[in-house]
Short mmCIF file of C-alpha atoms and ligand atoms in Angstrom, two decimals:
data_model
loop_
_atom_site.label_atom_id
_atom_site.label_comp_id
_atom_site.label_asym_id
_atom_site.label_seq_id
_atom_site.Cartn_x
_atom_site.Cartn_y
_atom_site.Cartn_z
CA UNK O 74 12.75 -14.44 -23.81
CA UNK O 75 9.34 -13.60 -23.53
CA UNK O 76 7.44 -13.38 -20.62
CA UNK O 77 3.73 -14.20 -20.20
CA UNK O 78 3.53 -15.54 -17.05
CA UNK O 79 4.47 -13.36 -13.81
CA UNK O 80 4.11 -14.48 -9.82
CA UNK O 81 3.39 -11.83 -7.22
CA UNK O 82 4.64 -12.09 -4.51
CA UNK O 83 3.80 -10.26 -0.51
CA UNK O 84 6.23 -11.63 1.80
CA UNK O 85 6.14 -10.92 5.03
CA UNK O 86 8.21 -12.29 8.02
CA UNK O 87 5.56 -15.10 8.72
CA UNK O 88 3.31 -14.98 5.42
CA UNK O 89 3.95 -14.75 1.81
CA UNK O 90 0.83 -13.60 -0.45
CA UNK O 91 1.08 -14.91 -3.79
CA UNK O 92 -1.05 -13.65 -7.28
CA UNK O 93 -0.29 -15.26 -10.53
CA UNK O 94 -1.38 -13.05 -13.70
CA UNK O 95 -1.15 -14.11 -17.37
CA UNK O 96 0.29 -10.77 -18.64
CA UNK O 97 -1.00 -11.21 -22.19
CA UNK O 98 -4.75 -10.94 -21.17
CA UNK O 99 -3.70 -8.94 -17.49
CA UNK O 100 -5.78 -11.90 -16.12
CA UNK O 101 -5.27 -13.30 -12.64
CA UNK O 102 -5.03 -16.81 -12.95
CA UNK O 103 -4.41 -18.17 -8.88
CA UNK O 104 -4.01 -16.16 -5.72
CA UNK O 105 -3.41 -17.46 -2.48
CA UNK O 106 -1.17 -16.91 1.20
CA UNK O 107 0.83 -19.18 2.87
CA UNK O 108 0.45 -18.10 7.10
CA UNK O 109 2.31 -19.09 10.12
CA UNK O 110 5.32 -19.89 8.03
CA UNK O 111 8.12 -21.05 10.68
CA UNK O 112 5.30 -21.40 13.49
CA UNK O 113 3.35 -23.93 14.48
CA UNK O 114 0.55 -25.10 11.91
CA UNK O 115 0.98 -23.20 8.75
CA UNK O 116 -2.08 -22.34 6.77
CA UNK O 117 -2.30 -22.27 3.23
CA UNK O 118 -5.01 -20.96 0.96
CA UNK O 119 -5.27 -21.03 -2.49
CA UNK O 120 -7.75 -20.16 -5.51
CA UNK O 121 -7.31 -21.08 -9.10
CA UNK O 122 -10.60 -20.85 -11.31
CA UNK O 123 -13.02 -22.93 -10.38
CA UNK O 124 -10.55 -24.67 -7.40
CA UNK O 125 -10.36 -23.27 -3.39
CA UNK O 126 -9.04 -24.38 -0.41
CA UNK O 127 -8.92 -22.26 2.57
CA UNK O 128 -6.51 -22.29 5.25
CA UNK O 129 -5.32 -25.82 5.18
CA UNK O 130 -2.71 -26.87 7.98
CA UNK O 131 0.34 -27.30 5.46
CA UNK O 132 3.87 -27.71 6.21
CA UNK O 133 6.23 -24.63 6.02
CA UNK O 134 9.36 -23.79 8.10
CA UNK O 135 10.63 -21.56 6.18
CA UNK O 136 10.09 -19.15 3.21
CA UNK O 137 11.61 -21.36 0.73
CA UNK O 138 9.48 -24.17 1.52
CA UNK O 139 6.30 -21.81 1.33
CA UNK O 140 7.24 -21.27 -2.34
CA UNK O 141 7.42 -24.70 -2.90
CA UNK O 142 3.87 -25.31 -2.06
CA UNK O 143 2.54 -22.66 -4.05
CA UNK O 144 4.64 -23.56 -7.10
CA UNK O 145 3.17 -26.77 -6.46
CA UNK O 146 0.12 -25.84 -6.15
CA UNK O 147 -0.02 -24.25 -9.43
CA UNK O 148 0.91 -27.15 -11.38
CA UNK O 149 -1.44 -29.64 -9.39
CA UNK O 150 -3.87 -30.55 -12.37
CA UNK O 151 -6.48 -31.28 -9.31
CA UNK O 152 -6.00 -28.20 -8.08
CA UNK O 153 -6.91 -26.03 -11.20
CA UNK O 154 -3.35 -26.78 -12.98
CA UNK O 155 -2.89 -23.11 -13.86
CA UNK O 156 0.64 -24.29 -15.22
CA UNK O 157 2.34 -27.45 -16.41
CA UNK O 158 5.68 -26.86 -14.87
CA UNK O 159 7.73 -24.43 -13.14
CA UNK O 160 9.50 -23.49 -16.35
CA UNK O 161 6.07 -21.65 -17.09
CA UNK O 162 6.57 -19.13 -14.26
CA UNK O 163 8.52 -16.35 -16.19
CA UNK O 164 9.40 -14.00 -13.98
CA UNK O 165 8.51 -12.90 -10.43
CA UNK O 166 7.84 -9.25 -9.23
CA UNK O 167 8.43 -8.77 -5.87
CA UNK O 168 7.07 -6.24 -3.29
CA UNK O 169 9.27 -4.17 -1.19
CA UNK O 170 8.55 -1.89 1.41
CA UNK O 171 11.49 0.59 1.81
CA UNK O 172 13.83 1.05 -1.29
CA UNK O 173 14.80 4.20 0.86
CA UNK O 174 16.74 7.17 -1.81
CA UNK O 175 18.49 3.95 -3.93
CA UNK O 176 15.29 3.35 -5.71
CA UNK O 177 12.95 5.40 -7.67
CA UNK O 178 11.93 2.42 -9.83
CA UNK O 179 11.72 -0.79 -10.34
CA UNK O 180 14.75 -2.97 -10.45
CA UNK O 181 16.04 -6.42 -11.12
CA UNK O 182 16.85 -7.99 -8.51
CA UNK O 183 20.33 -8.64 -8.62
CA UNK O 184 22.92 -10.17 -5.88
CA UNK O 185 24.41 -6.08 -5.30
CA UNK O 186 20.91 -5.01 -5.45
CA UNK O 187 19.93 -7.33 -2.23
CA UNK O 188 23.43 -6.38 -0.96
CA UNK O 189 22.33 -2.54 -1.34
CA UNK O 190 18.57 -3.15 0.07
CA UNK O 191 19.72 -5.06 3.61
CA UNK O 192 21.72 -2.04 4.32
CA UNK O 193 18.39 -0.49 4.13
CA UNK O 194 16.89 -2.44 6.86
CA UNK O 195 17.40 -0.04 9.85
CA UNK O 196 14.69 2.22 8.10
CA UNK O 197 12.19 -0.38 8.24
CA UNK O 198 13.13 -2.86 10.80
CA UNK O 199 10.01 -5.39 10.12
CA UNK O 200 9.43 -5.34 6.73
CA UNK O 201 12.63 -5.08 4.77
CA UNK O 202 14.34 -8.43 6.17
CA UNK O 203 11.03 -10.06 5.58
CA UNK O 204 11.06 -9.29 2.12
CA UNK O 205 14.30 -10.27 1.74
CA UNK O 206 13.41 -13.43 3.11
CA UNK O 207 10.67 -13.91 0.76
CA UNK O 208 12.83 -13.06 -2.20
CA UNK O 209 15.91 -15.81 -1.62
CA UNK O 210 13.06 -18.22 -1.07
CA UNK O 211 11.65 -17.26 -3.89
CA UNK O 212 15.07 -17.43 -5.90
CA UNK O 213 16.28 -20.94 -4.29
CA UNK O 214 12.60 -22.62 -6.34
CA UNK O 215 12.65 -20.42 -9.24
CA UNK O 216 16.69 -20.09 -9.68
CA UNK O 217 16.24 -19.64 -13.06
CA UNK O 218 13.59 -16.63 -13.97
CA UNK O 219 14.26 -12.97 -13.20
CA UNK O 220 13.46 -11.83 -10.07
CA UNK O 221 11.87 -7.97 -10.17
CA UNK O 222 11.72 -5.82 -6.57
CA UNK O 223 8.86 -2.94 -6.51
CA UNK O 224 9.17 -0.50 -3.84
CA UNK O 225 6.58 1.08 -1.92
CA UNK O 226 8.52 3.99 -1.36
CA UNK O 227 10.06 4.39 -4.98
CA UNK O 228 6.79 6.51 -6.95
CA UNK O 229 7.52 9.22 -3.91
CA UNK O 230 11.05 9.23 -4.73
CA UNK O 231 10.21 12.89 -7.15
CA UNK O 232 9.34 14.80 -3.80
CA UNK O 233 11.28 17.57 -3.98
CA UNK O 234 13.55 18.50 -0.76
CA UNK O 235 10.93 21.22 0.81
CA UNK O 236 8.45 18.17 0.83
CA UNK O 237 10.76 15.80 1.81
CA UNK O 238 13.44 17.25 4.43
CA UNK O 239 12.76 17.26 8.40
CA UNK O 240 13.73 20.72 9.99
CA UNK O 241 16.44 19.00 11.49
CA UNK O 242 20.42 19.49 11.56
CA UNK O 243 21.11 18.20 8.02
CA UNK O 244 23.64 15.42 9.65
CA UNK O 245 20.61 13.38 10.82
CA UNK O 246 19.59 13.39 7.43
CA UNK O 247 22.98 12.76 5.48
CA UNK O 248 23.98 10.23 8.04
CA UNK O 249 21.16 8.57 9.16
CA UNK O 250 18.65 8.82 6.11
CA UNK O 251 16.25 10.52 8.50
CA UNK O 252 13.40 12.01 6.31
CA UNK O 253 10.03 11.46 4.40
CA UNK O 254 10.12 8.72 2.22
CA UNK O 255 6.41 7.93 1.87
CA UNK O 256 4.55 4.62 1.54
CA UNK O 257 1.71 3.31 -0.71
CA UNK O 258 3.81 3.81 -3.72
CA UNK O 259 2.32 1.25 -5.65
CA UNK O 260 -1.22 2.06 -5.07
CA UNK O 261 -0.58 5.57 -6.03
CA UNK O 262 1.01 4.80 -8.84
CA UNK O 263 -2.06 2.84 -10.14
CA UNK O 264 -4.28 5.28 -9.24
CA UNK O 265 -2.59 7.95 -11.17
CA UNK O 266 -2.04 5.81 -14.22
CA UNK O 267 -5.90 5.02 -14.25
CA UNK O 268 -6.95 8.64 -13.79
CA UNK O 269 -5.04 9.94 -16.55
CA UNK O 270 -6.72 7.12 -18.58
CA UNK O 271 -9.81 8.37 -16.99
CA UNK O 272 -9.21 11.87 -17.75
CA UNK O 273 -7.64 11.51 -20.72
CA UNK O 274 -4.69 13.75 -19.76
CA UNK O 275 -1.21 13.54 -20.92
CA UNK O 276 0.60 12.49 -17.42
CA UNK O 277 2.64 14.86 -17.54
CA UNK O 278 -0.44 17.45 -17.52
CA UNK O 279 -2.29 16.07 -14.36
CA UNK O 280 -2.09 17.78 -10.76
CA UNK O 281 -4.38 15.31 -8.73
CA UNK O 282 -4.54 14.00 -5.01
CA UNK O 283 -4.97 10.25 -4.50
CA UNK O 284 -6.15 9.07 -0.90
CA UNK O 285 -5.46 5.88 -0.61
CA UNK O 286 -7.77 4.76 2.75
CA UNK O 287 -7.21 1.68 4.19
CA UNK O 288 -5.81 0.40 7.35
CA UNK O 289 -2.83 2.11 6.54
CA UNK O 290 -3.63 5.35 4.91
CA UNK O 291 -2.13 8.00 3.00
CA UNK O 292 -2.28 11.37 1.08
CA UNK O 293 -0.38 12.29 -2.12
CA UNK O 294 -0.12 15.27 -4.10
CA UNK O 295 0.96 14.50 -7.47
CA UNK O 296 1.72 17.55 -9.63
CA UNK O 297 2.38 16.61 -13.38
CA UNK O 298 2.38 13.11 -12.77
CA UNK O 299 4.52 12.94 -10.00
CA UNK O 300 4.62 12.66 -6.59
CA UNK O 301 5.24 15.58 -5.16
CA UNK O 302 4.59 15.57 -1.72
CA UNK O 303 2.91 12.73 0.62
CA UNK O 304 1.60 12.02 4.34
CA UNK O 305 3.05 9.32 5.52
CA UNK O 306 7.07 10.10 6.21
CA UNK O 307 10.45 8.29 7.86
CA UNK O 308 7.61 5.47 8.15
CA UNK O 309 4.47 4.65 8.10
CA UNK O 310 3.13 6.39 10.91
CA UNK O 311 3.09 9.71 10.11
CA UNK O 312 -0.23 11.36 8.18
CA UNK O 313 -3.65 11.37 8.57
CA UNK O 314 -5.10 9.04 11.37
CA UNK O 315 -5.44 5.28 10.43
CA UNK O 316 -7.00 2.23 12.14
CA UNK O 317 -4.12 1.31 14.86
CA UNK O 318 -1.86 4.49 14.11
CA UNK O 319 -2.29 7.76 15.65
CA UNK O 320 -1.05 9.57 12.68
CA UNK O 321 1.09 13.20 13.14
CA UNK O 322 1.08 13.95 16.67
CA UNK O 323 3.61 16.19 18.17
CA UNK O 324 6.88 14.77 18.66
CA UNK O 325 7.53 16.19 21.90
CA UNK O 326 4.34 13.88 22.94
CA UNK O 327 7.06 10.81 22.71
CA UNK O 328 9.34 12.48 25.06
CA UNK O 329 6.83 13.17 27.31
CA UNK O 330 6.08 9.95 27.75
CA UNK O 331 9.15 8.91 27.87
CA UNK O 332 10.04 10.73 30.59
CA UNK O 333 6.88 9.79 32.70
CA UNK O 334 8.21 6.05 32.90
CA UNK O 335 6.84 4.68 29.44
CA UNK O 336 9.10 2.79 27.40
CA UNK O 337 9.85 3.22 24.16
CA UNK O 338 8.43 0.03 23.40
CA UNK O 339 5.03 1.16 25.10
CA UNK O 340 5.08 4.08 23.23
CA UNK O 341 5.57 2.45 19.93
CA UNK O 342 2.88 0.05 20.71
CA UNK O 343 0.43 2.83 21.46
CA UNK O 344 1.34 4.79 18.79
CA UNK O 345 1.12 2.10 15.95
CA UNK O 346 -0.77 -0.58 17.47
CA UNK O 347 -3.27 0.98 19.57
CA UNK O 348 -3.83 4.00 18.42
CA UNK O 349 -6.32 5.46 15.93
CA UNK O 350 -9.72 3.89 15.30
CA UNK O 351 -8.88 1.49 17.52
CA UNK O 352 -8.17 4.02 20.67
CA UNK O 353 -10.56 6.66 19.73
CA UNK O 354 -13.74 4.71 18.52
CA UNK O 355 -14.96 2.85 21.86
CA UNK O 356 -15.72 0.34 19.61
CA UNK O 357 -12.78 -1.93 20.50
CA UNK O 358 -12.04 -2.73 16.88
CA UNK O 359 -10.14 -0.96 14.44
CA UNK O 360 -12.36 -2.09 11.44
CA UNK O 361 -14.13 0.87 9.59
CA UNK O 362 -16.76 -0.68 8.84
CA UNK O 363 -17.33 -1.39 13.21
CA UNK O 364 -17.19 2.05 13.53
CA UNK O 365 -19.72 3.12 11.20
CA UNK O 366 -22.11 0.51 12.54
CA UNK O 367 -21.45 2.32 16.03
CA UNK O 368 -21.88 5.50 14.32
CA UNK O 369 -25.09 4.68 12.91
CA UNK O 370 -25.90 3.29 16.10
CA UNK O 371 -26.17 6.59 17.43
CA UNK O 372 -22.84 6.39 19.39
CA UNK O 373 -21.33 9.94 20.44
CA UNK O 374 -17.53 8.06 20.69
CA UNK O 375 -17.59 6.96 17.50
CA UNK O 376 -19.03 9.50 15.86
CA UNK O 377 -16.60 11.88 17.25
CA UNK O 378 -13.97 9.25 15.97
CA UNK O 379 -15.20 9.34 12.68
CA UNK O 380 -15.07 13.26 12.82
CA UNK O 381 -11.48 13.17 14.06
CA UNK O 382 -10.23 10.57 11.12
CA UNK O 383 -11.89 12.46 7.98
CA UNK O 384 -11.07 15.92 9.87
CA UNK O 385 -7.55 14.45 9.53
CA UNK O 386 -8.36 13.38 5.52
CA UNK O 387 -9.22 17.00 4.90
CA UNK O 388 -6.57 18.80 6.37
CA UNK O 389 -4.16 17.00 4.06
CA UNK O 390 -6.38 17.19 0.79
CA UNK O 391 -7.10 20.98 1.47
CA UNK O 392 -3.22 21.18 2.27
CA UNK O 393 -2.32 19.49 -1.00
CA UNK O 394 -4.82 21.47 -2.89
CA UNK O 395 -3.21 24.93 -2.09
CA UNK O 396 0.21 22.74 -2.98
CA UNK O 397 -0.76 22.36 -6.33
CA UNK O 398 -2.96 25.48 -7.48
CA UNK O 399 -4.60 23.45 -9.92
CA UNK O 400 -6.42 20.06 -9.10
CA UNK O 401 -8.11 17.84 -11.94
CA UNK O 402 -9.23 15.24 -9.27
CA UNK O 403 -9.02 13.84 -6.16
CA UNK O 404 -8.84 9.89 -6.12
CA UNK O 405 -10.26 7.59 -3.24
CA UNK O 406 -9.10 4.19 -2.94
CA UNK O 407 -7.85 1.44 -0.14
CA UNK O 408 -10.62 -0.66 1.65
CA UNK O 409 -12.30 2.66 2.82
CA UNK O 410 -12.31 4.89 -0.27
CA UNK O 411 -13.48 1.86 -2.28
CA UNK O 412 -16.32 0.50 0.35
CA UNK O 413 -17.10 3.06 2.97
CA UNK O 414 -19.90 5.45 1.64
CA UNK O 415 -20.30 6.45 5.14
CA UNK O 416 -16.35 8.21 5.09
CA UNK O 417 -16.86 9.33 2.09
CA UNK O 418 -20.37 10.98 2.70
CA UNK O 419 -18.85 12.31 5.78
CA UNK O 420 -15.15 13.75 3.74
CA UNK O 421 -16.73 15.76 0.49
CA UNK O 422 -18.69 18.18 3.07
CA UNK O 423 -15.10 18.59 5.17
CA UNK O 424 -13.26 19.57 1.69
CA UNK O 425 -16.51 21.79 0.45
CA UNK O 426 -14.54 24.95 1.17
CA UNK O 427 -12.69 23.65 -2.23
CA UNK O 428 -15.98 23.59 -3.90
CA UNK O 429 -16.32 19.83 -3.46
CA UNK O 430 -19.75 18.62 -3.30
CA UNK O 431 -21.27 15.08 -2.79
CA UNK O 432 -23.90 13.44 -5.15
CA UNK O 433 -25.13 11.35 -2.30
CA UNK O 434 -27.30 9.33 -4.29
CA UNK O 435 -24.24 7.72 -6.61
CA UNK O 436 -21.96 7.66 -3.30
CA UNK O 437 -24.61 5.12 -1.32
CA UNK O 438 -24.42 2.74 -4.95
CA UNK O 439 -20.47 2.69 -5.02
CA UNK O 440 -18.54 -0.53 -3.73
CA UNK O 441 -15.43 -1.67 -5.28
CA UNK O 442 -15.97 -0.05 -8.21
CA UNK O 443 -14.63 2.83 -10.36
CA UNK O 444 -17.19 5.91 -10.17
CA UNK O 445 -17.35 9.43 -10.37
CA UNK O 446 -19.21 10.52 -6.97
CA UNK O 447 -18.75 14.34 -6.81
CA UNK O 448 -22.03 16.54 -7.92
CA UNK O 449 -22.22 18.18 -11.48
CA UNK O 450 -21.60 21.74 -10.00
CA UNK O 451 -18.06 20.28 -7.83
CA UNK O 452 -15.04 22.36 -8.85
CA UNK O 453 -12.94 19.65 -8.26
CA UNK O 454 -14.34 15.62 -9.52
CA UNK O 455 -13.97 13.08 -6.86
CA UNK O 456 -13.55 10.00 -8.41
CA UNK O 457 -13.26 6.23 -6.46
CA UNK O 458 -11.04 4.05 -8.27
CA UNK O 459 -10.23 0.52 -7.07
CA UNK O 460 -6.85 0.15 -6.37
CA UNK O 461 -4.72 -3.19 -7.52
CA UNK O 462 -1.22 -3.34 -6.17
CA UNK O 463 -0.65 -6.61 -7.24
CA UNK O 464 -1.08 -6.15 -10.82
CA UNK O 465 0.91 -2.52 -10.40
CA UNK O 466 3.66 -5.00 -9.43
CA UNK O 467 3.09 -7.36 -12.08
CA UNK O 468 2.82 -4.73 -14.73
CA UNK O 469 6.30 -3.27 -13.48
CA UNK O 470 8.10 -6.65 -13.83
CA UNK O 471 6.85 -7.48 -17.25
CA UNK O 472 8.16 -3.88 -17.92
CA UNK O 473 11.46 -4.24 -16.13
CA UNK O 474 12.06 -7.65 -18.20
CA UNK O 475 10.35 -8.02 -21.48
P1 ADP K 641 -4.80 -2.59 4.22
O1 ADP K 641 -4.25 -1.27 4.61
O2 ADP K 641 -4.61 -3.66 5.26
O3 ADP K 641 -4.47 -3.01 2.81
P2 ADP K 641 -7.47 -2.27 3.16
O4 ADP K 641 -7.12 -1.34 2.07
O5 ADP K 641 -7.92 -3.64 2.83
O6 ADP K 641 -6.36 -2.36 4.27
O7 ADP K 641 -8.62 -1.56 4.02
C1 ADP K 641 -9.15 -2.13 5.16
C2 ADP K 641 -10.18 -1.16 5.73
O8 ADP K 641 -11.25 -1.02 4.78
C3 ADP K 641 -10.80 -1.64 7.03
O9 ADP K 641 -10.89 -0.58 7.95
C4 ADP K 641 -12.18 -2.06 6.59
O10 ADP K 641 -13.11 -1.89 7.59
C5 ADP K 641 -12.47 -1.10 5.47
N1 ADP K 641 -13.57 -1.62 4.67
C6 ADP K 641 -13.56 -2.68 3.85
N2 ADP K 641 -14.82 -2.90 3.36
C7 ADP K 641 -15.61 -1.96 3.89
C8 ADP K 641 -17.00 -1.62 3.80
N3 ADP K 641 -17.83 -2.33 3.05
N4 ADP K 641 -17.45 -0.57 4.50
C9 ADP K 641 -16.63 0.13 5.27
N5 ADP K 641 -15.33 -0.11 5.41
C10 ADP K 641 -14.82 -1.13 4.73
#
């Protein structure tokens, strides 16, 4: 069979985000979200050429109807008619969140594989049954295409065991699966694909460190191509400090708490919900682009914010750099590597003691797009390349079933 065209799909446990690509010309052809699925008045947005509609009250209770709308959507001839019929979807990539040690690729998604990945839910709680929700909706419309599952955690699955392993007693590992997974997978992935293209490096060749900065953030060493050691760990909140997570902190902080009449449900909240930007910036927002305003402002809490999350940046990349002996590059991506000049103007002076150095006047131009942003005399290049999970995704199923 051969497959053209691919669906992306995001689900989460009350939205699914959808991308169609045509794989033949890597073109996105519709993208969309259905939100509030199961809730009262579900929105649904869609884009297809020249078509939009934006957060229309639709009607979804569950995932499976949510699929049916944007399958329908994407034949509607008034609504851009991407496609003619559902036979035209030809296969559907799917993202997961935690493939914990099962997967270190791709996979089709077959009934022992779903089997194998809602064991898998303890480790992520949130995300994994929402996938799996998204993915037998997904499979009760389109019954008849293969189904392809894309893990966030599966590009990190090369860490070796001294990256990897808490300092723990090794049963909490071997029983519970306690220990650093990693997250981002996907974006890494595409990062390092580009830069070797970028580079023109054999893969195998190419020690870099890709920062992908975002809401969620995260640092990875990859040494010949692979990952090889990365900040986030068990879950997402370990690593450099993000916009409502704290980042590393020490452990004993939880028990402390704990023990001085928090709950742990408190403690979680502060810790993933209320914590980074958000707590330190006095801004009360966790947007990056808020806290630069404030910083430009002239705000000491903010700037000191700002200090504390790229202080945080550099202590990984300088980590990673001694990791690796040799680094070609170091990639920024995620809404802030991409769009924040300010970060980034503020994180190649932090990282100078690896002969990094700014060229301020290309850093103030960059938004979005691919650039080289390091000065002629930097030891290492810094390079910003836009990241693009959802084709990563869609590139992996057309691999996993053509
Ligand atoms: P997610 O982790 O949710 O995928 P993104 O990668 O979209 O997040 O990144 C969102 C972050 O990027 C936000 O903190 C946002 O403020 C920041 N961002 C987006 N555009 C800009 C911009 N122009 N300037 C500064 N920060 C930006």
């Amino acid at each position: 069979m051969s497959i053209r065209n691919v669906l992306v799909v995001n689900a989460g446990s009350s939205s699914l985000k959808f991308m169609l690509f045509d794989m033949e010309a890597e073109q996105m052809l519709a993208k969309g979200q259905v939100e509030r699925i199961g809730i009262e008045n579900p929105l649904f947005t869609f884009t297809a050429g020249d078509y939009s509609e934006k957060q229309n009250l639709c009607d979804a209770p569950d995932h499976t109807a949510a699929v049916k709308l944007v399958c329908d959507a994407l034949i509607d001839p008034a609504k851009g008619g991407c496609l003619k019929s559902f036979a035209d979807i030809d296969a559907v990539g799917h993202r997961m969140v935690h493939g914990g040690e099962l997967y270190s690729e791709s996979v089709l998604l077959t009934p022992e594989v779903l089997e194998a990945f809602e064991k898998l839910s303890p480790l992520a709680p949130l995300h994994n049954p929402a996938c799996l929700q998204g993915v037998k909706g997904c499979q009760a419309v389109l019954a008849n295409v293969p189904h392809v599952g894309v893990f966030d955690t599966a590009f990190h699955q090369t860490m070796p065991e001294e990256s990897y392993l808490y300092a723990l007693p090794k049963e909490i590992y071997k029983q519970y699966g306690v220990r650093k997974y990693g997250f981002h997978g996907t974006s890494h992935k595409f990062v390092t694909l580009r830069m070797a293209e970028v580079l023109n490096k054999p893969l195998d060749e190419m020690n870099i460190i890709t920062c992908h900065l975002g809401n969620g953030s995260s640092i990875t060493a990859v040494k010949g191509g692979k990952c090889f050691d990365t900040s986030m760990g068990m879950t997402p909140l370990a690593g450099v400090m993000m916009g409502t997570r704290a980042g590393d902190i020490d452990p004993a902080v939880v028990l402390y708490l704990l023990k001085n009449g928090f709950s742990a449900d408190d403690i979680d909240a502060m810790m993933n919900k209320k914590g980074g930007v958000f707590a330190l910036g006095g801004t009360g927002s966790s947007d990056m682009r808020d806290l630069c305003s404030a910083c430009d402002a002239g705000k000491p809490e903010a700037q000191a914010a700002l200090a504390r999350l790229v202080h945080s940046y550099a202590m990984y990349i300088g980590g990673y750099a001694a990791l690796l002996g040799r680094v070609d590059a170091i990639v920024l991506t995620g809404g802030i590597g991409e769009n924040s000049k300010e970060t980034r103007a503020a994180l190649l002076p932090a990282i100078s003691g690896l002969g990094v150095t700014l060229n301020a006047e290309v850093n103030d131009t960059v938004r979005g797009i691919e650039k080289l942003i390091s000065g002629s005399d930097s030891k290492i290049p810094v390079y910003v390349i836009p990241t693009n999970e959802e084709l990563m995704i869609a590139r992996e199923t057309y691999a996993v079933t053509k």
